[in-house]
């Protein structure tokens, strides 16, 4: 299996780049943010809980996220691999993902780190908020809160994957195609190395 963690701050282009990698490799896209938004729209119990965190720009608790992910992976074991978009966001989640994949005889193949400057992120998200329908994309305080939480809780994962020699650093600026080409190149090199 080819399992890619697509990593970066809110607004770094994870969703866009995931779409291109999915087309290229036929992977199952796992976007935890999309799943939570679906649950909120459906008015489910999980959605109601998640909404309380998402609307403030906070992270949904690890236990909830890990259980959700476990369920999803188990239902998709026939796939060629996964692209994890928005998960893991904490070291706890990364450890659980490793355990889960290891238990299934597979592992994270690569983590792609999309790097974009802070002000560019805020501008991109505000722009996206005009059409995305996401309330957490419209309020600048919530956006800055999401970026701060990313820096505090999610950035330590870069070292986590660097220590495992799985980190591919990608320039998140440039055209979508330029970034995608360089990512596909890196994934190929990594796949050859293994
Ligand atoms: P995203 O679409 O990935 O930007 O996620 C939107 C929001 O959903 C985040 O700001 C969090 O509140 C929540 N969320 C998504 N994925 C996770 C995760 N892995 N852990 C905790 N919260 C998450």
CSV table of C-alpha atoms and ligand atoms in Angstrom, one decimal:
chain,number,residue,atom,x,y,z
A,1,UNK,CA,0.0,0.0,0.0
A,2,UNK,CA,1.1,3.6,-0.6
A,3,UNK,CA,0.0,5.7,2.4
A,4,UNK,CA,0.6,9.4,2.2
A,5,UNK,CA,0.1,11.9,4.9
A,6,UNK,CA,-0.5,15.3,3.4
A,7,UNK,CA,0.6,17.9,5.9
A,8,UNK,CA,0.4,21.6,6.2
A,9,UNK,CA,-1.3,24.5,8.0
A,10,UNK,CA,-4.9,25.4,7.3
A,11,UNK,CA,-5.0,27.0,3.8
A,12,UNK,CA,-1.7,25.4,2.6
A,13,UNK,CA,-3.4,23.5,-0.2
A,14,UNK,CA,-3.7,20.0,1.2
A,15,UNK,CA,-7.1,19.4,-0.4
A,16,UNK,CA,-6.1,20.6,-3.8
A,17,UNK,CA,-2.9,18.6,-3.8
A,18,UNK,CA,-4.7,15.5,-2.5
A,19,UNK,CA,-7.0,15.6,-5.5
A,20,UNK,CA,-4.0,15.5,-7.9
A,21,UNK,CA,-2.2,12.7,-6.0
A,22,UNK,CA,-5.4,10.6,-5.8
A,23,UNK,CA,-5.9,10.8,-9.6
A,24,UNK,CA,-2.3,9.8,-10.2
A,25,UNK,CA,-2.1,6.9,-7.7
A,26,UNK,CA,-5.7,5.8,-7.2
A,27,UNK,CA,-5.6,6.3,-3.4
A,28,UNK,CA,-8.5,6.6,-1.0
A,29,UNK,CA,-8.9,10.2,0.2
A,30,UNK,CA,-9.4,10.5,3.9
A,31,UNK,CA,-10.2,14.1,4.8
A,32,UNK,CA,-11.2,14.2,8.5
A,33,UNK,CA,-12.4,17.8,8.1
A,34,UNK,CA,-14.7,16.8,5.2
A,35,UNK,CA,-16.1,13.9,7.3
A,36,UNK,CA,-16.8,16.1,10.3
A,37,UNK,CA,-18.5,18.7,8.1
A,38,UNK,CA,-20.7,16.0,6.6
A,39,UNK,CA,-21.6,14.8,10.1
A,40,UNK,CA,-22.4,18.4,11.2
A,41,UNK,CA,-24.7,18.9,8.1
A,42,UNK,CA,-26.4,15.6,8.9
A,43,UNK,CA,-27.0,16.7,12.5
A,44,UNK,CA,-25.6,13.5,13.9
A,45,UNK,CA,-24.4,13.1,17.5
A,46,UNK,CA,-20.8,13.2,16.3
A,47,UNK,CA,-21.5,16.3,14.2
A,48,UNK,CA,-23.0,18.1,17.2
A,49,UNK,CA,-20.0,17.5,19.3
A,50,UNK,CA,-17.5,18.3,16.5
A,51,UNK,CA,-19.3,21.6,15.7
A,52,UNK,CA,-18.5,22.9,19.2
A,53,UNK,CA,-14.8,22.6,18.5
A,54,UNK,CA,-14.7,23.5,14.8
A,55,UNK,CA,-16.6,26.7,15.1
A,56,UNK,CA,-14.0,28.0,17.6
A,57,UNK,CA,-11.1,26.8,15.5
A,58,UNK,CA,-10.2,24.2,18.2
A,59,UNK,CA,-9.2,20.6,17.5
A,60,UNK,CA,-11.7,17.8,18.0
A,61,UNK,CA,-10.5,15.5,20.9
A,62,UNK,CA,-8.0,12.8,19.9
A,63,UNK,CA,-10.2,9.9,21.1
A,64,UNK,CA,-13.0,10.9,18.8
A,65,UNK,CA,-10.7,11.3,15.8
A,66,UNK,CA,-8.8,8.1,16.3
A,67,UNK,CA,-12.0,6.0,16.6
A,68,UNK,CA,-13.3,7.7,13.5
A,69,UNK,CA,-10.1,6.9,11.5
A,70,UNK,CA,-9.9,3.3,12.7
A,71,UNK,CA,-13.4,2.7,11.4
A,72,UNK,CA,-12.6,4.3,8.1
A,73,UNK,CA,-9.4,2.3,7.5
A,74,UNK,CA,-11.1,-1.0,8.3
A,75,UNK,CA,-13.8,-0.3,5.8
A,76,UNK,CA,-11.3,0.4,3.0
A,77,UNK,CA,-8.7,-2.3,3.2
A,78,UNK,CA,-9.3,-3.2,-0.4
A,79,UNK,CA,-7.8,0.1,-1.6
A,80,UNK,CA,-4.3,0.6,-3.1
A,81,UNK,CA,-3.5,3.0,-0.2
A,82,UNK,CA,-4.6,6.1,1.5
A,83,UNK,CA,-4.0,9.8,1.4
A,84,UNK,CA,-4.5,11.3,4.9
A,85,UNK,CA,-5.6,14.9,4.6
A,86,UNK,CA,-5.9,16.7,8.0
A,87,UNK,CA,-4.9,13.6,10.0
A,88,UNK,CA,-2.8,13.3,12.1
A,89,UNK,CA,-2.9,16.7,13.8
A,90,UNK,CA,-1.3,15.7,17.1
A,91,UNK,CA,1.6,13.3,18.1
A,92,UNK,CA,-1.0,11.1,19.8
A,93,UNK,CA,-2.9,10.8,16.5
A,94,UNK,CA,0.3,10.0,14.6
A,95,UNK,CA,1.2,7.2,17.0
A,96,UNK,CA,-2.3,5.7,16.7
A,97,UNK,CA,-2.1,5.9,13.0
A,98,UNK,CA,1.3,4.0,13.0
A,99,UNK,CA,-0.1,1.4,15.3
A,100,UNK,CA,-3.2,0.9,13.2
A,101,UNK,CA,-1.4,0.6,9.9
A,102,UNK,CA,1.3,-1.6,11.5
A,103,UNK,CA,-1.4,-3.9,12.8
A,104,UNK,CA,-2.6,-4.3,9.2
A,105,UNK,CA,0.9,-5.0,7.8
A,106,UNK,CA,1.5,-1.6,6.3
A,107,UNK,CA,2.8,1.8,7.3
A,108,UNK,CA,3.0,5.5,6.4
A,109,UNK,CA,5.0,5.7,3.2
A,110,UNK,CA,5.7,9.4,3.2
A,111,UNK,CA,4.6,12.7,4.8
A,112,UNK,CA,4.4,15.6,2.5
A,113,UNK,CA,4.9,19.0,4.2
A,114,UNK,CA,3.4,21.9,2.3
A,115,UNK,CA,5.0,25.1,3.5
A,116,UNK,CA,3.2,28.5,3.1
A,117,UNK,CA,3.8,31.8,5.0
A,118,UNK,CA,1.3,32.8,7.7
A,119,UNK,CA,-0.1,36.0,6.1
A,120,UNK,CA,-0.5,34.1,2.8
A,121,UNK,CA,-2.5,31.4,4.7
A,122,UNK,CA,-4.8,34.0,6.3
A,123,UNK,CA,-5.5,35.6,2.9
A,124,UNK,CA,-6.1,32.3,1.1
A,125,UNK,CA,-8.5,31.1,3.8
A,126,UNK,CA,-10.5,34.4,3.8
A,127,UNK,CA,-10.7,34.1,0.0
A,128,UNK,CA,-11.9,30.5,0.3
A,129,UNK,CA,-14.4,31.5,2.9
A,130,UNK,CA,-16.3,33.6,0.3
A,131,UNK,CA,-17.3,30.4,-1.6
A,132,UNK,CA,-16.6,27.4,0.7
A,133,UNK,CA,-19.6,27.9,2.9
A,134,UNK,CA,-17.4,27.1,5.9
A,135,UNK,CA,-18.0,29.4,8.9
A,136,UNK,CA,-14.5,28.7,10.2
A,137,UNK,CA,-13.1,30.2,7.0
A,138,UNK,CA,-14.8,33.6,7.4
A,139,UNK,CA,-13.8,34.8,10.8
A,140,UNK,CA,-10.2,36.1,11.0
A,141,UNK,CA,-9.9,35.4,14.8
A,142,UNK,CA,-11.0,31.8,14.3
A,143,UNK,CA,-8.5,31.5,11.3
A,144,UNK,CA,-5.6,32.8,13.4
A,145,UNK,CA,-6.6,30.5,16.2
A,146,UNK,CA,-6.5,27.5,13.8
A,147,UNK,CA,-3.0,28.6,12.6
A,148,UNK,CA,-1.8,29.0,16.2
A,149,UNK,CA,-3.1,25.6,17.2
A,150,UNK,CA,-1.4,24.1,14.1
A,151,UNK,CA,1.9,25.7,15.2
A,152,UNK,CA,1.6,24.4,18.7
A,153,UNK,CA,0.1,20.9,18.3
A,154,UNK,CA,0.7,19.9,14.8
A,155,UNK,CA,4.1,21.2,13.8
A,156,UNK,CA,5.9,18.8,16.3
A,157,UNK,CA,4.8,16.1,13.8
A,158,UNK,CA,7.4,17.3,11.3
A,159,UNK,CA,10.1,16.0,13.6
A,160,UNK,CA,8.1,12.9,14.3
A,161,UNK,CA,8.2,12.0,10.6
A,162,UNK,CA,11.7,13.4,10.0
A,163,UNK,CA,13.0,11.0,12.6
A,164,UNK,CA,11.5,8.2,10.6
A,165,UNK,CA,13.0,9.6,7.4
A,166,UNK,CA,9.6,10.0,5.8
A,167,UNK,CA,9.3,13.7,5.5
A,168,UNK,CA,9.2,15.3,2.1
A,169,UNK,CA,9.3,19.1,2.3
A,170,UNK,CA,7.4,20.8,-0.5
A,171,UNK,CA,7.2,24.4,-1.4
A,172,UNK,CA,3.5,25.3,-1.1
A,173,UNK,CA,3.9,28.5,-3.2
A,174,UNK,CA,3.7,28.3,-7.0
A,175,UNK,CA,1.1,27.0,-9.4
A,176,UNK,CA,-0.9,24.0,-8.4
A,177,UNK,CA,0.6,22.0,-11.3
A,178,UNK,CA,4.2,23.0,-10.4
A,179,UNK,CA,3.7,21.9,-6.8
A,180,UNK,CA,2.0,18.6,-7.9
A,181,UNK,CA,4.8,17.8,-10.3
A,182,UNK,CA,7.5,18.2,-7.6
A,183,UNK,CA,5.4,16.1,-5.2
A,184,UNK,CA,4.9,13.3,-7.6
A,185,UNK,CA,8.7,13.4,-8.3
A,186,UNK,CA,9.5,13.1,-4.6
A,187,UNK,CA,7.0,10.3,-4.0
A,188,UNK,CA,8.5,8.3,-6.9
A,189,UNK,CA,12.0,8.8,-5.5
A,190,UNK,CA,10.9,7.6,-2.1
A,191,UNK,CA,9.1,4.6,-3.5
A,192,UNK,CA,12.3,3.6,-5.4
A,193,UNK,CA,14.3,4.0,-2.2
A,194,UNK,CA,12.1,1.6,-0.3
B,1,LIG,P1,-9.8,20.8,7.9
B,1,LIG,O1,-10.9,20.7,6.9
B,1,LIG,O2,-8.8,19.7,7.8
B,1,LIG,O3,-9.1,22.2,8.0
B,1,LIG,O4,-10.5,20.6,9.4
B,1,LIG,C1,-11.5,21.6,9.8
B,1,LIG,C2,-11.6,21.4,11.3
B,1,LIG,O5,-12.0,20.1,11.7
B,1,LIG,C3,-10.3,21.7,12.1
B,1,LIG,O6,-10.1,23.0,12.4
B,1,LIG,C4,-10.6,20.9,13.4
B,1,LIG,O7,-11.5,21.6,14.2
B,1,LIG,C5,-11.4,19.7,12.9
B,1,LIG,N1,-10.5,18.5,12.6
B,1,LIG,C6,-10.3,18.0,11.3
B,1,LIG,N2,-9.4,17.0,11.4
B,1,LIG,C7,-9.0,16.9,12.7
B,1,LIG,C8,-8.1,16.1,13.4
B,1,LIG,N3,-7.3,15.1,12.8
B,1,LIG,N4,-8.0,16.3,14.8
B,1,LIG,C9,-8.7,17.2,15.4
B,1,LIG,N5,-9.6,18.0,14.8
B,1,LIG,C10,-9.7,17.9,13.5
